[in-house]
Coordinates of C-alpha atoms in Angstrom, one line a residue:
M1 CA -67.0 35.5 42.0
S2 CA -70.7 35.2 40.7
E3 CA -71.8 37.5 37.6
A4 CA -73.2 40.7 39.0
I5 CA -77.0 40.8 39.4
K6 CA -78.3 43.9 38.2
T7 CA -81.3 45.4 40.3
D8 CA -83.0 48.8 41.1
V9 CA -82.7 48.4 44.9
L10 CA -80.6 46.2 47.1
I11 CA -82.2 45.9 50.6
I12 CA -79.8 44.9 53.3
G13 CA -81.8 43.1 56.1
A14 CA -85.2 40.9 55.3
G15 CA -86.8 41.8 58.7
P16 CA -90.4 43.5 58.8
C17 CA -89.0 47.0 57.6
G18 CA -87.1 45.4 54.7
L19 CA -89.9 43.5 53.7
F20 CA -92.5 46.4 53.7
A21 CA -90.0 48.5 51.8
V22 CA -90.3 45.9 49.0
F23 CA -94.0 46.8 48.8
E24 CA -93.4 50.4 48.7
L25 CA -90.8 50.3 46.1
G26 CA -92.8 47.7 44.1
L27 CA -95.8 50.2 43.9
L28 CA -93.3 52.4 42.3
D29 CA -92.1 49.8 39.7
M30 CA -88.9 49.4 41.4
K31 CA -87.3 45.8 41.7
A32 CA -85.6 44.8 45.0
H33 CA -83.2 42.0 45.9
L34 CA -82.5 41.3 49.7
V35 CA -79.8 40.1 51.5
D36 CA -79.6 38.7 54.9
I37 CA -77.2 36.9 57.2
L38 CA -79.9 34.8 58.6
D39 CA -81.2 31.5 57.0
K40 CA -84.7 32.7 57.3
I41 CA -86.9 35.6 56.6
G42 CA -88.2 37.8 59.2
G43 CA -85.1 39.3 61.0
Q44 CA -85.6 39.7 64.8
C45 CA -89.1 38.7 64.8
A46 CA -88.3 35.5 63.3
E47 CA -85.2 34.6 64.9
L48 CA -85.7 36.0 68.4
Y49 CA -89.0 36.2 69.1
P50 CA -91.2 34.3 66.6
E51 CA -94.1 33.5 69.1
K52 CA -93.8 36.8 71.2
P53 CA -96.7 38.7 70.8
I54 CA -96.8 42.3 69.2
Y55 CA -99.6 44.5 70.0
D56 CA -98.9 48.0 68.2
I57 CA -99.1 47.2 64.6
P58 CA -101.7 49.5 63.2
G59 CA -105.0 47.6 62.4
I60 CA -103.7 44.3 63.9
P61 CA -104.6 44.1 67.8
F62 CA -102.3 41.1 68.2
V63 CA -99.7 39.3 65.9
T64 CA -96.6 37.2 66.7
G65 CA -93.5 37.9 65.0
H66 CA -93.8 34.8 62.8
G67 CA -97.4 35.9 62.0
L68 CA -96.3 39.3 61.0
T69 CA -93.6 37.9 58.9
E70 CA -96.1 35.7 57.1
A71 CA -98.4 38.5 56.5
L72 CA -95.9 40.8 54.9
M73 CA -94.6 37.8 52.8
E74 CA -98.0 37.5 51.3
Q75 CA -98.5 41.2 50.8
I76 CA -95.4 41.7 48.8
K77 CA -95.8 38.4 46.7
P78 CA -97.1 40.6 43.6
F79 CA -93.5 42.1 43.4
N80 CA -91.5 38.7 43.3
P81 CA -88.5 39.8 45.3
T82 CA -85.3 37.6 45.4
F83 CA -83.9 36.6 48.8
H84 CA -80.3 36.0 49.2
L85 CA -80.1 34.3 52.8
N86 CA -77.1 33.1 54.9
E87 CA -75.2 36.1 53.2
M88 CA -73.5 39.1 54.7
V89 CA -72.8 42.2 52.9
E90 CA -69.0 43.0 53.1
S91 CA -68.6 46.0 50.8
I92 CA -70.4 48.6 49.1
E93 CA -68.5 50.6 46.3
K94 CA -69.8 53.5 44.3
I95 CA -69.7 53.1 40.6
G96 CA -72.0 55.7 39.3
D97 CA -74.2 58.6 40.1
P98 CA -76.3 56.8 41.2
G99 CA -74.9 53.4 41.2
F100 CA -73.4 51.0 43.7
R101 CA -71.6 47.6 43.6
V102 CA -72.3 45.6 46.4
T103 CA -70.3 42.2 47.3
T104 CA -71.3 39.6 49.9
D105 CA -69.2 37.3 51.9
A106 CA -70.5 34.6 49.5
G107 CA -68.8 36.3 46.6
Q108 CA -72.1 37.4 45.0
V109 CA -72.1 40.8 43.5
F110 CA -75.0 43.1 43.0
E111 CA -75.2 46.3 40.8
C112 CA -77.8 48.7 41.7
K113 CA -78.7 52.5 41.8
V114 CA -80.2 52.4 45.5
V115 CA -79.2 50.6 48.7
V116 CA -81.5 50.3 51.6
I117 CA -80.1 49.3 54.9
S118 CA -82.7 47.8 56.9
A119 CA -80.3 45.6 59.2
G120 CA -82.1 46.1 62.6
G121 CA -79.3 46.8 65.0
G122 CA -76.4 45.4 62.6
S123 CA -76.0 42.2 61.7
F124 CA -76.7 38.9 63.9
Q125 CA -73.4 37.3 64.9
P126 CA -73.4 33.8 66.5
K127 CA -72.4 33.5 70.2
R128 CA -69.2 32.1 70.9
P129 CA -69.3 29.3 73.8
P130 CA -67.1 29.9 76.7
V131 CA -64.6 27.1 75.5
P132 CA -60.8 27.7 76.1
G133 CA -59.2 27.6 72.8
I134 CA -62.2 27.2 70.5
E135 CA -61.1 30.0 68.2
A136 CA -58.4 27.6 66.7
Y137 CA -61.2 25.3 65.3
E138 CA -63.4 27.9 63.7
G139 CA -63.9 27.6 60.2
S140 CA -62.1 24.4 60.0
S141 CA -63.8 22.1 62.4
V142 CA -66.3 24.3 64.4
F143 CA -69.0 26.1 62.6
Y144 CA -71.9 28.3 63.8
S145 CA -74.2 28.0 60.9
V146 CA -74.9 25.4 58.1
R147 CA -74.6 26.7 54.8
K148 CA -74.1 23.4 52.7
M149 CA -75.5 20.2 54.4
E150 CA -73.1 18.2 52.2
Q151 CA -70.2 19.6 54.0
F152 CA -71.1 17.4 57.0
R153 CA -71.4 14.3 55.2
D154 CA -69.8 11.4 57.0
K155 CA -68.8 13.4 59.8
D156 CA -69.0 12.7 63.6
L157 CA -71.0 15.6 64.7
L158 CA -71.3 17.1 68.0
I159 CA -74.1 19.3 68.0
V160 CA -74.4 21.7 71.2
G161 CA -77.5 23.6 72.1
G162 CA -81.1 23.1 73.0
G163 CA -83.2 25.5 70.7
D164 CA -84.7 25.2 67.4
S165 CA -81.6 25.4 65.5
A166 CA -79.8 22.9 67.4
L167 CA -82.8 20.3 66.9
D168 CA -83.5 21.2 63.4
W169 CA -80.0 20.5 62.3
T170 CA -79.7 17.6 64.6
L171 CA -82.8 16.0 62.5
N172 CA -81.6 17.3 59.3
L173 CA -78.0 16.1 59.4
H174 CA -78.4 12.8 61.1
P175 CA -79.2 11.0 57.9
I176 CA -75.8 12.1 56.3
A177 CA -73.4 12.5 59.0
R178 CA -71.6 9.1 60.3
R179 CA -72.9 9.9 63.8
V180 CA -74.7 12.8 65.6
T181 CA -74.3 13.6 69.2
L182 CA -76.7 16.3 70.6
L183 CA -75.3 17.7 73.9
H184 CA -77.4 20.2 76.0
R185 CA -76.8 21.5 79.4
R186 CA -80.2 20.3 80.7
D187 CA -82.7 17.3 79.5
D188 CA -85.3 20.2 78.8
F189 CA -85.5 21.7 75.3
R190 CA -86.6 25.2 74.2
A191 CA -87.3 23.7 70.4
A192 CA -90.6 23.1 69.0
P193 CA -92.2 20.1 70.7
H194 CA -92.6 17.9 67.6
S195 CA -88.8 18.3 66.8
V196 CA -88.2 17.3 70.5
E197 CA -90.2 14.4 70.1
Q198 CA -88.7 13.3 66.6
M199 CA -85.1 13.7 68.4
R200 CA -85.9 11.4 71.3
G201 CA -87.3 8.9 69.0
L202 CA -84.1 8.7 67.3
V203 CA -82.2 8.4 70.4
A204 CA -84.6 5.7 71.5
S205 CA -83.8 3.6 68.5
G206 CA -80.0 4.0 68.9
K207 CA -79.6 6.1 65.6
L208 CA -78.7 9.3 67.9
D209 CA -76.8 10.1 70.9
L210 CA -77.8 12.6 73.4
K211 CA -75.7 13.9 76.4
I212 CA -76.5 16.1 79.1
G213 CA -73.7 18.5 80.2
Q214 CA -71.2 21.2 78.8
V215 CA -68.1 21.4 76.7
T216 CA -65.3 22.1 78.6
G217 CA -62.5 21.4 76.3
L218 CA -61.7 20.6 72.8
E219 CA -58.8 18.2 71.4
G220 CA -57.2 18.0 68.0
E221 CA -54.3 19.3 66.1
G222 CA -54.1 21.9 63.4
G223 CA -57.5 23.3 63.8
M224 CA -59.1 19.8 63.4
L225 CA -61.1 18.4 66.2
S226 CA -60.7 14.7 67.2
G227 CA -62.9 15.1 70.5
A228 CA -64.4 17.1 73.2
T229 CA -64.5 17.1 76.9
V230 CA -67.9 17.1 78.5
K231 CA -68.7 17.8 81.9
G232 CA -72.1 16.2 83.2
N233 CA -74.4 18.0 85.7
D234 CA -73.1 15.5 88.2
N235 CA -69.6 16.8 87.5
A236 CA -68.5 13.5 85.9
I237 CA -66.1 14.0 83.1
S238 CA -66.4 12.2 79.7
K239 CA -65.2 12.5 76.1
V240 CA -67.1 12.7 73.0
A241 CA -65.3 11.5 69.8
C242 CA -66.2 14.0 67.2
D243 CA -64.3 15.7 64.1
T244 CA -66.9 18.4 63.8
M245 CA -68.8 20.8 66.3
L246 CA -71.9 23.0 65.7
P247 CA -72.6 25.2 68.5
F248 CA -76.0 26.9 68.7
F249 CA -75.7 29.3 71.6
G250 CA -78.0 31.9 70.3
L251 CA -77.2 35.3 68.3
T252 CA -76.2 38.7 69.5
M253 CA -76.3 42.0 67.5
K254 CA -73.1 43.7 66.0
L255 CA -72.8 46.5 63.7
G256 CA -70.5 44.4 61.6
P257 CA -69.3 45.6 58.2
V258 CA -71.6 48.5 58.2
A259 CA -69.0 50.6 59.9
N260 CA -66.6 50.1 56.6
W261 CA -69.0 51.0 54.0
G262 CA -68.2 54.9 54.2
I263 CA -71.4 55.9 55.7
A264 CA -71.3 58.5 58.8
L265 CA -72.1 56.6 62.1
E266 CA -73.2 58.0 65.5
N267 CA -73.2 55.6 68.4
N268 CA -73.3 52.6 66.3
L269 CA -76.2 53.8 64.3
V270 CA -76.7 55.5 61.0
P271 CA -77.7 59.2 61.1
V272 CA -80.4 60.1 58.3
E273 CA -82.4 63.1 57.4
T274 CA -86.0 62.9 57.9
S275 CA -87.5 63.7 54.6
A276 CA -86.4 60.4 53.0
F277 CA -84.1 59.0 55.6
E278 CA -81.1 59.1 53.4
T279 CA -77.7 58.6 54.8
S280 CA -74.6 60.8 54.4
V281 CA -74.1 59.0 51.0
P282 CA -76.6 59.9 48.2
G283 CA -78.6 56.9 47.2
I284 CA -77.9 54.9 50.4
F285 CA -81.0 54.9 52.8
A286 CA -81.4 53.5 56.4
I287 CA -84.7 52.4 57.7
G288 CA -85.7 50.8 61.0
D289 CA -83.8 50.2 64.1
I290 CA -80.4 50.8 62.7
N291 CA -81.1 54.5 61.8
T292 CA -81.2 57.5 64.2
Y293 CA -82.7 60.9 63.9
P294 CA -84.1 63.5 66.4
G295 CA -87.2 61.9 67.9
K296 CA -86.5 58.4 66.6
L297 CA -88.6 55.7 68.2
K298 CA -87.5 52.0 67.7
L299 CA -90.9 50.8 66.3
I300 CA -91.7 48.5 63.7
L301 CA -94.6 50.7 62.7
C302 CA -92.0 53.8 62.5
G303 CA -89.8 51.6 60.2
F304 CA -92.9 51.1 57.9
H305 CA -93.3 55.0 57.6
E306 CA -89.7 55.3 57.0
G307 CA -89.8 52.9 54.0
A308 CA -92.7 54.6 52.4
L309 CA -90.8 58.0 52.3
M310 CA -87.5 56.3 51.2
A311 CA -89.3 54.8 48.2
Q312 CA -90.7 58.3 47.1
K313 CA -86.9 59.2 47.1
A314 CA -85.4 56.0 45.6
H315 CA -87.9 56.6 42.6
R316 CA -86.0 59.7 41.6
Y317 CA -82.5 57.8 41.4
V318 CA -84.1 54.7 39.6
Y319 CA -86.1 57.0 37.2
P320 CA -84.6 60.2 37.0
D321 CA -86.6 61.4 33.9
K322 CA -89.8 60.2 35.1
R323 CA -92.3 62.1 36.9
L324 CA -93.8 60.6 40.0
V325 CA -97.5 61.0 40.4
F326 CA -98.6 60.3 44.2
Q327 CA -101.4 57.7 44.2
Y328 CA -103.5 55.9 46.9
T329 CA -104.1 52.2 46.5
T330 CA -107.8 52.5 47.4
S331 CA -108.6 54.5 44.4
S332 CA -105.8 53.9 41.7
S333 CA -106.7 51.4 39.3
S334 CA -102.8 51.2 38.0
L335 CA -101.6 50.4 41.7
Q336 CA -104.6 47.8 42.1
K337 CA -103.4 46.1 38.9
K338 CA -100.0 45.8 40.3
L339 CA -101.2 44.1 43.3
G340 CA -103.4 41.8 41.6
V341 CA -106.7 43.3 42.5
N342 CA -109.8 42.5 40.3

């Protein structure tokens, strides 16, 4: 287990609301670390609709999910937040008044005075392919994410999917794997065009195998794969020799471990009061799509508002003896100095 990281605030979820919370907390001299189960920053905006237009961000007539994420990252740069990606918070333990010890599935421990849950509808969980008996191989030779590339060195890899994740890992892992086979149900890909072009180039040069079809069965003993049965679009059955499979069938939202954190829940959402969006546990706040209250609207702009009010209350926990004077960024020289404004 890692040595505990001490910080003022731990934010669970690095989507737009979690990112903007860094800004509001930073203005009030609170340092934040962020944990996200995804391998990238931006939450749903980055993972589910990076190119989808968003029209209701105040003052920005049009922006993509990726563009909004980029803009928020630029905005919070003065506050140097630390991100812990590919990690899921498993437990939150109360150790003070206020004070929490938070542990992730990677064994990282945080000690903080405030926790902000900004996890959208919960944690993203990979969709399991409809392959009989796949559960027996999960965690030993079937993996839904890549945390350490070295784990796949000299492996016979079968990567299944046609989106960005499947193509990105095909390109990243083929130099270190013994052999990589990419399998997709059709010869048409949803990934970035340059990635598809790179992949086809490797196939043409014989450095990569591409098969069209679907996995219908797995072979191997004791949770270790030895091969997969593939049914082609012409119904022909073939075998692919592999000792590791990476299926990328997209993500689904699940509440996940939030249900075990000792926080009151209501229909798989976290009820909060509306003066600061605090949960039933003092010092733990919930902002964005994961919270619920009378009149709640699941809009990014509402999550931004919730983050601003949350920060005001969080300041009381982090600096109990310090009087908070409300200031505007337009007129406060001290706030402008924090933002690096000349």
